[in-house]
Amino acid sequence: MSCFREILKHCFLEKAGEANFPSAAAEKWGGVSLPESIIAAACARSGQRVLHVDSRNYYGGNWASFSFSGLLSWIKENQEKSDVSDECEDWRKLILENEEVLSLNKKDKTIEHVEAFCFGDQDSAKDVEEAGALPKLPVFGASGAEGVAQDPDKECPPLESAVARAESCEPEKAASVDPASTAEGNDTEVNCENESSHSLSSGESAPDLGKAEAAPSEVSAQEPKKIMYSQIVREGRRFNIDLVSKLLYSRGLLIDLLIKSNVSRYAEFKNATRILAFREGKVEQVPCSRADVFNSRQLTMVEKRMLMKFLTFCLDYEQHPDEFQDYKNSTFAQFLRTRKLTPSLQHFILHSIAMVSETDCSTLEGLQATRKFLQCLGRYGNTPFLFPLYGQGEIPQCFCRMCAVFGGIYCLRHSVQCLVVDKESGRCKAVIDHFGQRISANYFIVEDSYLSESVCRNVCYRQISRAVLITDQSVLKTDSEQQVSILTVPPVDLGQPAVCVIELCSSTMTCMKDTYLVHLTCPSTKTAREDLEPVVQKLFHLNTETGKETENEELEKPRVLWAVYFNMRDSSGIDRNSYSSLPSNVYVCSGPDSALGNDCAVKQAETIFQEMFPTEEFCPPPPNPEDIIYDEDEIASEESGLSNSPETKPEPSPEESSSRGSTAVKEHSEE
């Protein structure tokens, strides 16, 4: 069963009724991005009462994934930036004399300079409907139905497509999960099949989706199938387009947390199958493992020995300090020149293995990055990286589901007007939502985008430049079309950032058959289009008309069918003291950073959780259902006729939430 569908059982939609909301909770969240979702799951797992709300109508915030129609709605929303009016104008009457108000933002200002381009005939898609799209939102009750009926013409594409996908993919996912292996334990590593999708849950091995998808697509690589824009619209639900593009290091903090907490059972993963390099105007594959190095035809025998010797040194460089001590103050690029490596080897190591800046990265940072890359090799495949099927947006949903299973309450399209702060203690006491309801809590976790300009006046934000392309071919054609590739394009001018390119195939469940989804990311220096379009022009063919004047070299490049550029705020690494007048029990979570991995989000979530609950374990594994001991009162109440259905059981108390939550997990694993 899809993670998203299970979460919807525990969430209320906007206008579902104020009376369903608890008036008090142990923790209150604004925003459902990855760090907040991890903290919410950790708190619910430790027995805390959690209320998690978001003004958006989708999970994940800036970590979300959209269908194609959902992304078009997101683009329109961020281009218009319409004002949001207060639904309840008299909420200020709820503020007492000894209290003051800390207002929150009502508009998301984290996305700027959104530009979308279609390189096909848009008119052909005017009357085309998305296949399988639901006509309206699912109804969760009479009050929910009223809320939907009030505005029948208003669509919610991201939520609709996600729910529809969850139902359509349920049998497929259920077939890939082994209930017996799921319940066995949490310390078993994942068995890896060649270039297949993986479930990180203990002992599980998912079917080879890559091979299954590749079988019918063995067509001539010389003549790519022409894809029309109307086809993209019609097959829009087959796209899961991430707002932020990242990969998971196989020995990174997020993978370790997914396995430790057993949240990995809610997701499946696919190996990144190849590492690419862009050198002298051409894209080439980089040998990573020992076998790749010695089988490579790009390197001479001398280069192979040089590369293996250097990589062996990087694995235990700390044991040989005399070899790098003199270069601690030098850049990693300068250090590589002293190692008697050829220019091609220096390029591979700097841009495709260490993946660091040529001008800003020190020798120690470069050695650490190279060692991290090498240590992640071989755990699940031939490269260090994994990618979650259905997109990066699945990861926040997995942690939201864990929180919901352990009693957390979720509510989308539910905005918060303000924080209520006690003047004497300086602590936040409650929030007031857009219905005018006052909700008290002990701790408040807020996404940075919710804070007002007065609170953030001393904060200096960075920006991330993003581009998403739909193309008809891979940047490097091979016998297999089902490749997940990562490519780092070095900067043209020194001082400019390198561009990270991630290319996804249809077996990742992020795009339709015969297309590729390409993500480009770099730290911003200008607008996203100005930063990234030169790289797009190097790698892809943008002109839709293939006349005689078009060079053969251009025709060989993949053709861009559709593209969007946007800038996203990078609020990572900001010191808490930079925020003005922030109450002591309010914690701020940042949005996505420009790094390839997710370590920043995991570290932030664990730090905040430990500040709130220093004696609690962070995201412990759920208990074995067989080890749960029920007291006599609980057994008597169950025998008195309470329903066995998880949806109809009363909400457990904080003391019972741990044991009841584990039962819910067990029930799911046996479905």
Short mmCIF file of C-alpha atoms in Angstrom, two decimals, residues 194-553:
data_model
loop_
_atom_site.label_atom_id
_atom_site.label_comp_id
_atom_site.label_asym_id
_atom_site.label_seq_id
_atom_site.Cartn_x
_atom_site.Cartn_y
_atom_site.Cartn_z
CA ASN A 194 21.91 -5.79 -10.65
CA GLU A 195 20.64 -2.29 -11.37
CA SER A 196 17.28 -3.07 -9.83
CA SER A 197 15.02 -1.27 -7.43
CA HIS A 198 15.65 -1.90 -3.74
CA SER A 199 13.61 -1.88 -0.61
CA LEU A 200 15.80 -0.92 2.34
CA SER A 201 13.54 -2.67 4.82
CA SER A 202 15.31 -5.42 6.73
CA GLY A 203 16.07 -8.42 4.55
CA GLU A 204 13.81 -7.31 1.69
CA SER A 205 14.76 -7.50 -1.96
CA ALA A 206 12.51 -5.83 -4.49
CA PRO A 207 11.91 -7.15 -8.02
CA ASP A 208 14.03 -5.92 -10.89
CA LEU A 209 11.85 -3.09 -12.10
CA GLY A 210 14.62 -1.78 -14.32
CA LYS A 211 14.76 -4.99 -16.36
CA ALA A 212 10.98 -5.29 -16.49
CA GLU A 213 10.71 -1.79 -17.90
CA ALA A 214 13.63 -2.19 -20.29
CA ALA A 215 12.38 -5.38 -21.97
CA PRO A 216 9.75 -3.86 -24.29
CA SER A 217 11.89 -0.85 -25.14
CA GLU A 218 14.56 -2.61 -27.18
CA VAL A 219 14.17 -0.40 -30.23
CA SER A 220 16.72 1.16 -32.45
CA ALA A 221 18.70 3.85 -30.63
CA GLN A 222 19.40 5.64 -33.90
CA GLU A 223 15.84 6.86 -34.45
CA PRO A 224 14.23 8.01 -31.18
CA LYS A 225 10.46 7.90 -30.97
CA LYS A 226 8.96 11.35 -31.43
CA ILE A 227 7.09 12.49 -28.32
CA MET A 228 4.39 15.13 -28.65
CA TYR A 229 3.40 17.59 -25.92
CA SER A 230 -0.14 16.17 -25.98
CA GLN A 231 1.30 12.77 -24.99
CA ILE A 232 3.08 14.33 -22.01
CA VAL A 233 -0.19 15.91 -20.87
CA ARG A 234 -2.15 12.69 -21.39
CA GLU A 235 0.45 10.62 -19.49
CA GLY A 236 0.98 13.32 -16.86
CA ARG A 237 0.30 10.97 -13.94
CA ARG A 238 3.33 8.89 -14.91
CA PHE A 239 5.55 11.84 -13.99
CA ASN A 240 6.76 12.43 -10.44
CA ILE A 241 8.79 15.62 -10.73
CA ASP A 242 10.86 16.67 -7.72
CA LEU A 243 11.22 20.30 -6.71
CA VAL A 244 14.62 19.46 -5.22
CA SER A 245 17.00 17.01 -6.86
CA LYS A 246 19.04 14.78 -4.56
CA LEU A 247 20.46 11.29 -4.30
CA LEU A 248 20.96 9.14 -1.21
CA TYR A 249 24.50 8.06 -0.30
CA SER A 250 24.30 4.34 0.43
CA ARG A 251 26.13 4.88 3.73
CA GLY A 252 24.73 8.33 4.38
CA LEU A 253 22.81 9.53 7.41
CA LEU A 254 19.40 9.26 5.75
CA ILE A 255 19.86 5.64 4.68
CA ASP A 256 21.07 4.74 8.19
CA LEU A 257 18.03 6.49 9.70
CA LEU A 258 15.61 4.77 7.31
CA ILE A 259 16.98 1.37 8.27
CA LYS A 260 17.26 2.06 12.00
CA SER A 261 13.71 3.40 12.31
CA ASN A 262 12.28 0.77 9.93
CA VAL A 263 10.75 3.59 7.86
CA SER A 264 12.49 1.96 4.89
CA ARG A 265 9.56 -0.46 4.62
CA TYR A 266 7.47 2.37 3.16
CA ALA A 267 9.75 3.08 0.17
CA GLU A 268 11.67 1.39 -2.62
CA PHE A 269 14.91 2.48 -4.22
CA LYS A 270 16.88 2.11 -7.42
CA ASN A 271 20.63 2.31 -7.93
CA ALA A 272 22.20 5.21 -9.75
CA THR A 273 23.73 3.06 -12.47
CA ARG A 274 26.53 5.29 -13.76
CA ILE A 275 28.68 8.33 -13.00
CA LEU A 276 29.36 10.58 -15.99
CA ALA A 277 31.86 13.34 -16.74
CA PHE A 278 31.73 16.25 -19.19
CA ARG A 279 35.17 16.88 -20.69
CA GLU A 280 36.27 18.57 -23.91
CA GLY A 281 32.65 18.94 -25.01
CA LYS A 282 31.83 15.25 -24.65
CA VAL A 283 30.03 13.12 -22.07
CA GLU A 284 31.92 10.01 -20.90
CA GLN A 285 31.36 7.38 -18.26
CA VAL A 286 33.65 7.44 -15.21
CA PRO A 287 35.02 4.15 -13.86
CA CYS A 288 34.22 3.94 -10.14
CA SER A 289 34.83 0.47 -8.75
CA ARG A 290 37.99 -1.61 -9.10
CA ALA A 291 36.32 -3.71 -11.80
CA ASP A 292 35.23 -0.58 -13.70
CA VAL A 293 38.75 0.83 -13.60
CA PHE A 294 40.40 -2.27 -15.02
CA ASN A 295 37.66 -2.83 -17.63
CA SER A 296 37.74 0.78 -18.81
CA ARG A 297 38.90 1.48 -22.36
CA GLN A 298 39.23 5.19 -21.67
CA LEU A 299 42.31 4.78 -19.45
CA THR A 300 45.73 3.44 -20.29
CA MET A 301 47.33 0.77 -18.09
CA VAL A 302 49.54 3.41 -16.49
CA GLU A 303 46.51 5.61 -15.70
CA LYS A 304 44.66 2.65 -14.19
CA ARG A 305 47.53 1.97 -11.79
CA MET A 306 47.85 5.66 -10.92
CA LEU A 307 44.12 5.96 -10.24
CA MET A 308 43.94 2.83 -8.08
CA LYS A 309 46.98 3.93 -6.08
CA PHE A 310 45.47 7.35 -5.38
CA LEU A 311 42.03 5.97 -4.45
CA THR A 312 43.64 3.46 -2.09
CA PHE A 313 45.50 6.33 -0.44
CA CYS A 314 42.24 8.32 -0.04
CA LEU A 315 40.56 5.47 1.83
CA ASP A 316 43.04 5.74 4.71
CA TYR A 317 44.65 9.14 4.11
CA GLU A 318 44.57 9.90 7.85
CA GLN A 319 47.18 7.15 8.36
CA HIS A 320 49.58 9.01 6.04
CA PRO A 321 49.53 12.64 7.22
CA ASP A 322 53.00 13.31 5.83
CA GLU A 323 51.61 13.04 2.28
CA PHE A 324 49.14 15.94 2.61
CA GLN A 325 50.32 18.04 5.58
CA ASP A 326 52.15 20.51 3.34
CA TYR A 327 48.98 21.10 1.28
CA LYS A 328 46.44 21.74 4.06
CA ASN A 329 46.16 25.38 3.02
CA SER A 330 45.99 24.53 -0.68
CA THR A 331 42.95 23.65 -2.77
CA PHE A 332 42.20 20.03 -3.58
CA ALA A 333 42.82 20.78 -7.28
CA GLN A 334 46.34 22.01 -6.46
CA PHE A 335 46.97 18.91 -4.35
CA LEU A 336 45.92 16.63 -7.23
CA ARG A 337 48.50 18.26 -9.52
CA THR A 338 51.26 17.21 -7.11
CA ARG A 339 50.20 13.53 -7.25
CA LYS A 340 51.50 13.01 -10.80
CA LEU A 341 48.01 12.33 -12.12
CA THR A 342 47.14 12.93 -15.77
CA PRO A 343 44.73 15.80 -16.59
CA SER A 344 41.91 13.34 -17.35
CA LEU A 345 42.35 11.59 -13.98
CA GLN A 346 42.42 14.92 -12.16
CA HIS A 347 39.17 15.87 -13.91
CA PHE A 348 37.47 12.55 -13.02
CA ILE A 349 38.50 12.73 -9.36
CA LEU A 350 37.68 16.41 -8.87
CA HIS A 351 34.32 16.61 -10.66
CA SER A 352 32.92 13.04 -10.73
CA ILE A 353 34.23 11.32 -7.59
CA ALA A 354 34.87 14.03 -4.99
CA MET A 355 32.32 16.34 -6.74
CA VAL A 356 33.83 19.47 -5.21
CA SER A 357 34.66 22.99 -6.35
CA GLU A 358 37.94 23.55 -8.14
CA THR A 359 38.60 26.86 -6.38
CA ASP A 360 36.87 26.70 -2.98
CA CYS A 361 37.53 23.16 -1.74
CA SER A 362 40.52 22.58 0.55
CA THR A 363 42.71 19.50 0.40
CA LEU A 364 41.18 17.96 3.53
CA GLU A 365 37.63 18.56 2.31
CA GLY A 366 38.47 16.95 -1.02
CA LEU A 367 40.03 13.90 0.63
CA GLN A 368 37.00 13.52 2.91
CA ALA A 369 34.60 13.76 -0.05
CA THR A 370 36.61 11.20 -2.03
CA ARG A 371 36.70 8.78 0.92
CA LYS A 372 32.93 9.15 1.45
CA PHE A 373 32.34 8.30 -2.21
CA LEU A 374 34.57 5.22 -2.01
CA GLN A 375 33.10 3.97 1.27
CA CYS A 376 29.60 4.04 -0.23
CA LEU A 377 30.60 1.90 -3.22
CA GLY A 378 29.38 -1.69 -3.30
CA ARG A 379 26.80 -1.60 -0.52
CA TYR A 380 23.81 -1.74 -2.88
CA GLY A 381 25.42 -1.55 -6.30
CA ASN A 382 28.25 -0.34 -8.48
CA THR A 383 27.80 3.33 -7.54
CA PRO A 384 27.47 5.04 -4.14
CA PHE A 385 23.95 6.39 -4.77
CA LEU A 386 20.32 5.32 -4.47
CA PHE A 387 17.22 7.07 -5.78
CA PRO A 388 13.72 6.57 -4.28
CA LEU A 389 11.14 5.25 -6.71
CA TYR A 390 8.39 7.83 -7.40
CA GLY A 391 10.77 10.66 -6.49
CA GLN A 392 12.43 12.39 -3.56
CA GLY A 393 8.99 13.53 -2.36
CA GLU A 394 8.32 10.00 -1.10
CA ILE A 395 10.84 10.38 1.74
CA PRO A 396 8.98 13.09 3.75
CA GLN A 397 5.77 11.09 3.23
CA CYS A 398 7.41 7.98 4.68
CA PHE A 399 8.25 9.79 7.92
CA CYS A 400 4.77 11.41 7.97
CA ARG A 401 3.29 7.96 7.76
CA MET A 402 5.37 6.74 10.69
CA CYS A 403 4.17 9.72 12.70
CA ALA A 404 0.54 9.03 11.74
CA VAL A 405 0.86 5.35 12.65
CA PHE A 406 2.01 6.38 16.14
CA GLY A 407 -0.90 8.78 16.66
CA GLY A 408 0.16 11.98 14.89
CA ILE A 409 -2.58 14.15 13.34
CA TYR A 410 -2.08 15.74 9.91
CA CYS A 411 -3.99 18.60 8.32
CA LEU A 412 -3.21 20.09 4.90
CA ARG A 413 -4.57 23.39 3.54
CA HIS A 414 -4.71 24.64 7.11
CA SER A 415 -2.85 27.89 7.67
CA VAL A 416 -1.74 29.41 10.98
CA GLN A 417 -2.26 33.12 11.63
CA CYS A 418 0.26 33.71 14.40
CA LEU A 419 2.22 32.45 17.38
CA VAL A 420 1.00 33.54 20.81
CA VAL A 421 3.93 34.48 23.08
CA ASP A 422 3.83 34.99 26.85
CA LYS A 423 5.39 38.39 27.65
CA GLU A 424 6.86 37.33 31.01
CA SER A 425 8.51 34.03 30.10
CA GLY A 426 9.15 34.77 26.41
CA ARG A 427 7.88 31.30 25.50
CA CYS A 428 5.32 30.50 22.84
CA LYS A 429 2.06 29.27 24.41
CA ALA A 430 -0.20 28.58 21.45
CA VAL A 431 -1.03 29.23 17.82
CA ILE A 432 -4.19 30.58 16.24
CA ASP A 433 -5.30 28.99 12.99
CA HIS A 434 -7.31 30.50 10.15
CA PHE A 435 -10.56 29.33 11.78
CA GLY A 436 -9.76 31.40 14.84
CA GLN A 437 -9.12 28.32 16.95
CA ARG A 438 -6.42 28.56 19.62
CA ILE A 439 -4.21 25.47 19.93
CA SER A 440 -1.75 25.15 22.81
CA ALA A 441 1.50 23.16 22.71
CA ASN A 442 4.81 22.78 24.54
CA TYR A 443 7.06 23.00 21.48
CA PHE A 444 6.64 24.56 18.05
CA ILE A 445 8.62 23.60 14.97
CA VAL A 446 8.26 26.07 12.09
CA GLU A 447 9.59 25.99 8.56
CA ASP A 448 11.74 29.01 7.76
CA SER A 449 9.37 30.16 5.00
CA TYR A 450 6.59 30.72 7.57
CA LEU A 451 8.55 33.34 9.53
CA SER A 452 7.73 37.00 8.89
CA GLU A 453 10.16 39.54 7.45
CA SER A 454 10.51 41.23 10.85
CA VAL A 455 11.84 37.99 12.37
CA CYS A 456 14.17 37.33 9.41
CA ARG A 457 15.42 40.88 8.86
CA ASN A 458 19.00 39.95 9.87
CA VAL A 459 19.09 36.67 7.94
CA CYS A 460 21.15 36.45 4.74
CA TYR A 461 19.74 33.77 2.45
CA ARG A 462 21.45 31.97 -0.39
CA GLN A 463 19.62 30.78 -3.51
CA ILE A 464 19.62 27.57 -5.51
CA SER A 465 19.18 27.55 -9.29
CA ARG A 466 17.03 24.68 -10.54
CA ALA A 467 15.94 23.42 -13.92
CA VAL A 468 13.78 20.42 -14.82
CA LEU A 469 13.76 19.08 -18.39
CA ILE A 470 11.76 16.38 -20.13
CA THR A 471 13.89 14.93 -22.96
CA ASP A 472 13.55 12.18 -25.55
CA GLN A 473 17.00 10.56 -25.21
CA SER A 474 19.76 10.01 -22.70
CA VAL A 475 22.81 12.29 -22.64
CA LEU A 476 24.94 9.17 -23.20
CA LYS A 477 23.38 6.40 -25.26
CA THR A 478 24.14 2.79 -24.32
CA ASP A 479 22.62 -0.63 -24.98
CA SER A 480 20.32 -0.21 -21.98
CA GLU A 481 17.86 2.69 -21.95
CA GLN A 482 17.10 2.29 -18.23
CA GLN A 483 19.97 4.29 -16.74
CA VAL A 484 20.05 6.59 -13.72
CA SER A 485 22.98 8.93 -14.30
CA ILE A 486 24.72 11.70 -12.41
CA LEU A 487 26.90 14.20 -14.25
CA THR A 488 28.85 17.19 -12.95
CA VAL A 489 29.48 19.90 -15.54
CA PRO A 490 32.49 22.01 -14.50
CA PRO A 491 32.14 25.80 -14.65
CA VAL A 492 33.18 27.63 -17.79
CA ASP A 493 34.80 30.44 -15.78
CA LEU A 494 36.71 30.09 -12.51
CA GLY A 495 34.68 31.20 -9.54
CA GLN A 496 31.42 30.00 -11.07
CA PRO A 497 29.66 26.96 -9.52
CA ALA A 498 29.66 23.55 -11.15
CA VAL A 499 26.26 22.23 -12.27
CA CYS A 500 24.99 18.88 -11.01
CA VAL A 501 22.88 17.00 -13.58
CA ILE A 502 20.77 13.98 -12.59
CA GLU A 503 19.07 12.06 -15.39
CA LEU A 504 16.23 9.67 -14.50
CA CYS A 505 14.71 6.98 -16.71
CA SER A 506 11.14 5.65 -16.74
CA SER A 507 11.92 2.69 -14.45
CA THR A 508 12.36 5.17 -11.56
CA MET A 509 8.61 5.86 -11.90
CA THR A 510 9.29 9.56 -12.45
CA CYS A 511 8.54 9.90 -16.18
CA MET A 512 6.63 8.22 -19.00
CA LYS A 513 8.11 5.59 -21.29
CA ASP A 514 10.52 6.81 -23.99
CA THR A 515 11.33 10.00 -22.07
CA TYR A 516 13.91 11.07 -19.50
CA LEU A 517 13.58 13.48 -16.61
CA VAL A 518 16.66 15.68 -16.18
CA HIS A 519 17.35 17.79 -13.07
CA LEU A 520 19.99 20.55 -13.05
CA THR A 521 21.10 22.20 -9.79
CA CYS A 522 23.73 24.72 -8.74
CA PRO A 523 24.18 27.54 -6.21
CA SER A 524 22.73 30.72 -7.71
CA THR A 525 24.74 33.62 -9.04
CA LYS A 526 21.92 35.04 -11.22
CA THR A 527 18.47 33.81 -12.16
CA ALA A 528 18.10 30.07 -12.68
CA ARG A 529 17.73 30.44 -16.43
CA GLU A 530 20.88 32.57 -16.70
CA ASP A 531 22.84 30.10 -14.56
CA LEU A 532 21.68 26.87 -16.20
CA GLU A 533 20.68 27.57 -19.80
CA PRO A 534 24.32 27.59 -21.05
CA VAL A 535 24.73 24.04 -19.68
CA VAL A 536 21.41 22.98 -21.21
CA GLN A 537 22.57 24.28 -24.60
CA LYS A 538 25.80 22.27 -24.32
CA LEU A 539 24.07 18.98 -23.54
CA PHE A 540 20.72 19.20 -25.35
CA HIS A 541 19.08 20.27 -28.57
CA LEU A 542 16.49 23.04 -27.98
CA ASN A 543 15.33 23.85 -31.51
CA THR A 544 12.14 21.99 -32.44
CA GLU A 545 12.63 22.47 -36.19
CA THR A 546 15.23 20.14 -37.70
CA GLY A 547 16.02 21.96 -40.93
CA LYS A 548 19.03 21.53 -43.19
CA GLU A 549 20.89 24.27 -41.36
CA THR A 550 20.93 22.16 -38.20
CA GLU A 551 24.31 20.51 -37.72
CA ASN A 552 24.58 16.73 -37.32
CA GLU A 553 26.19 17.22 -33.92
#
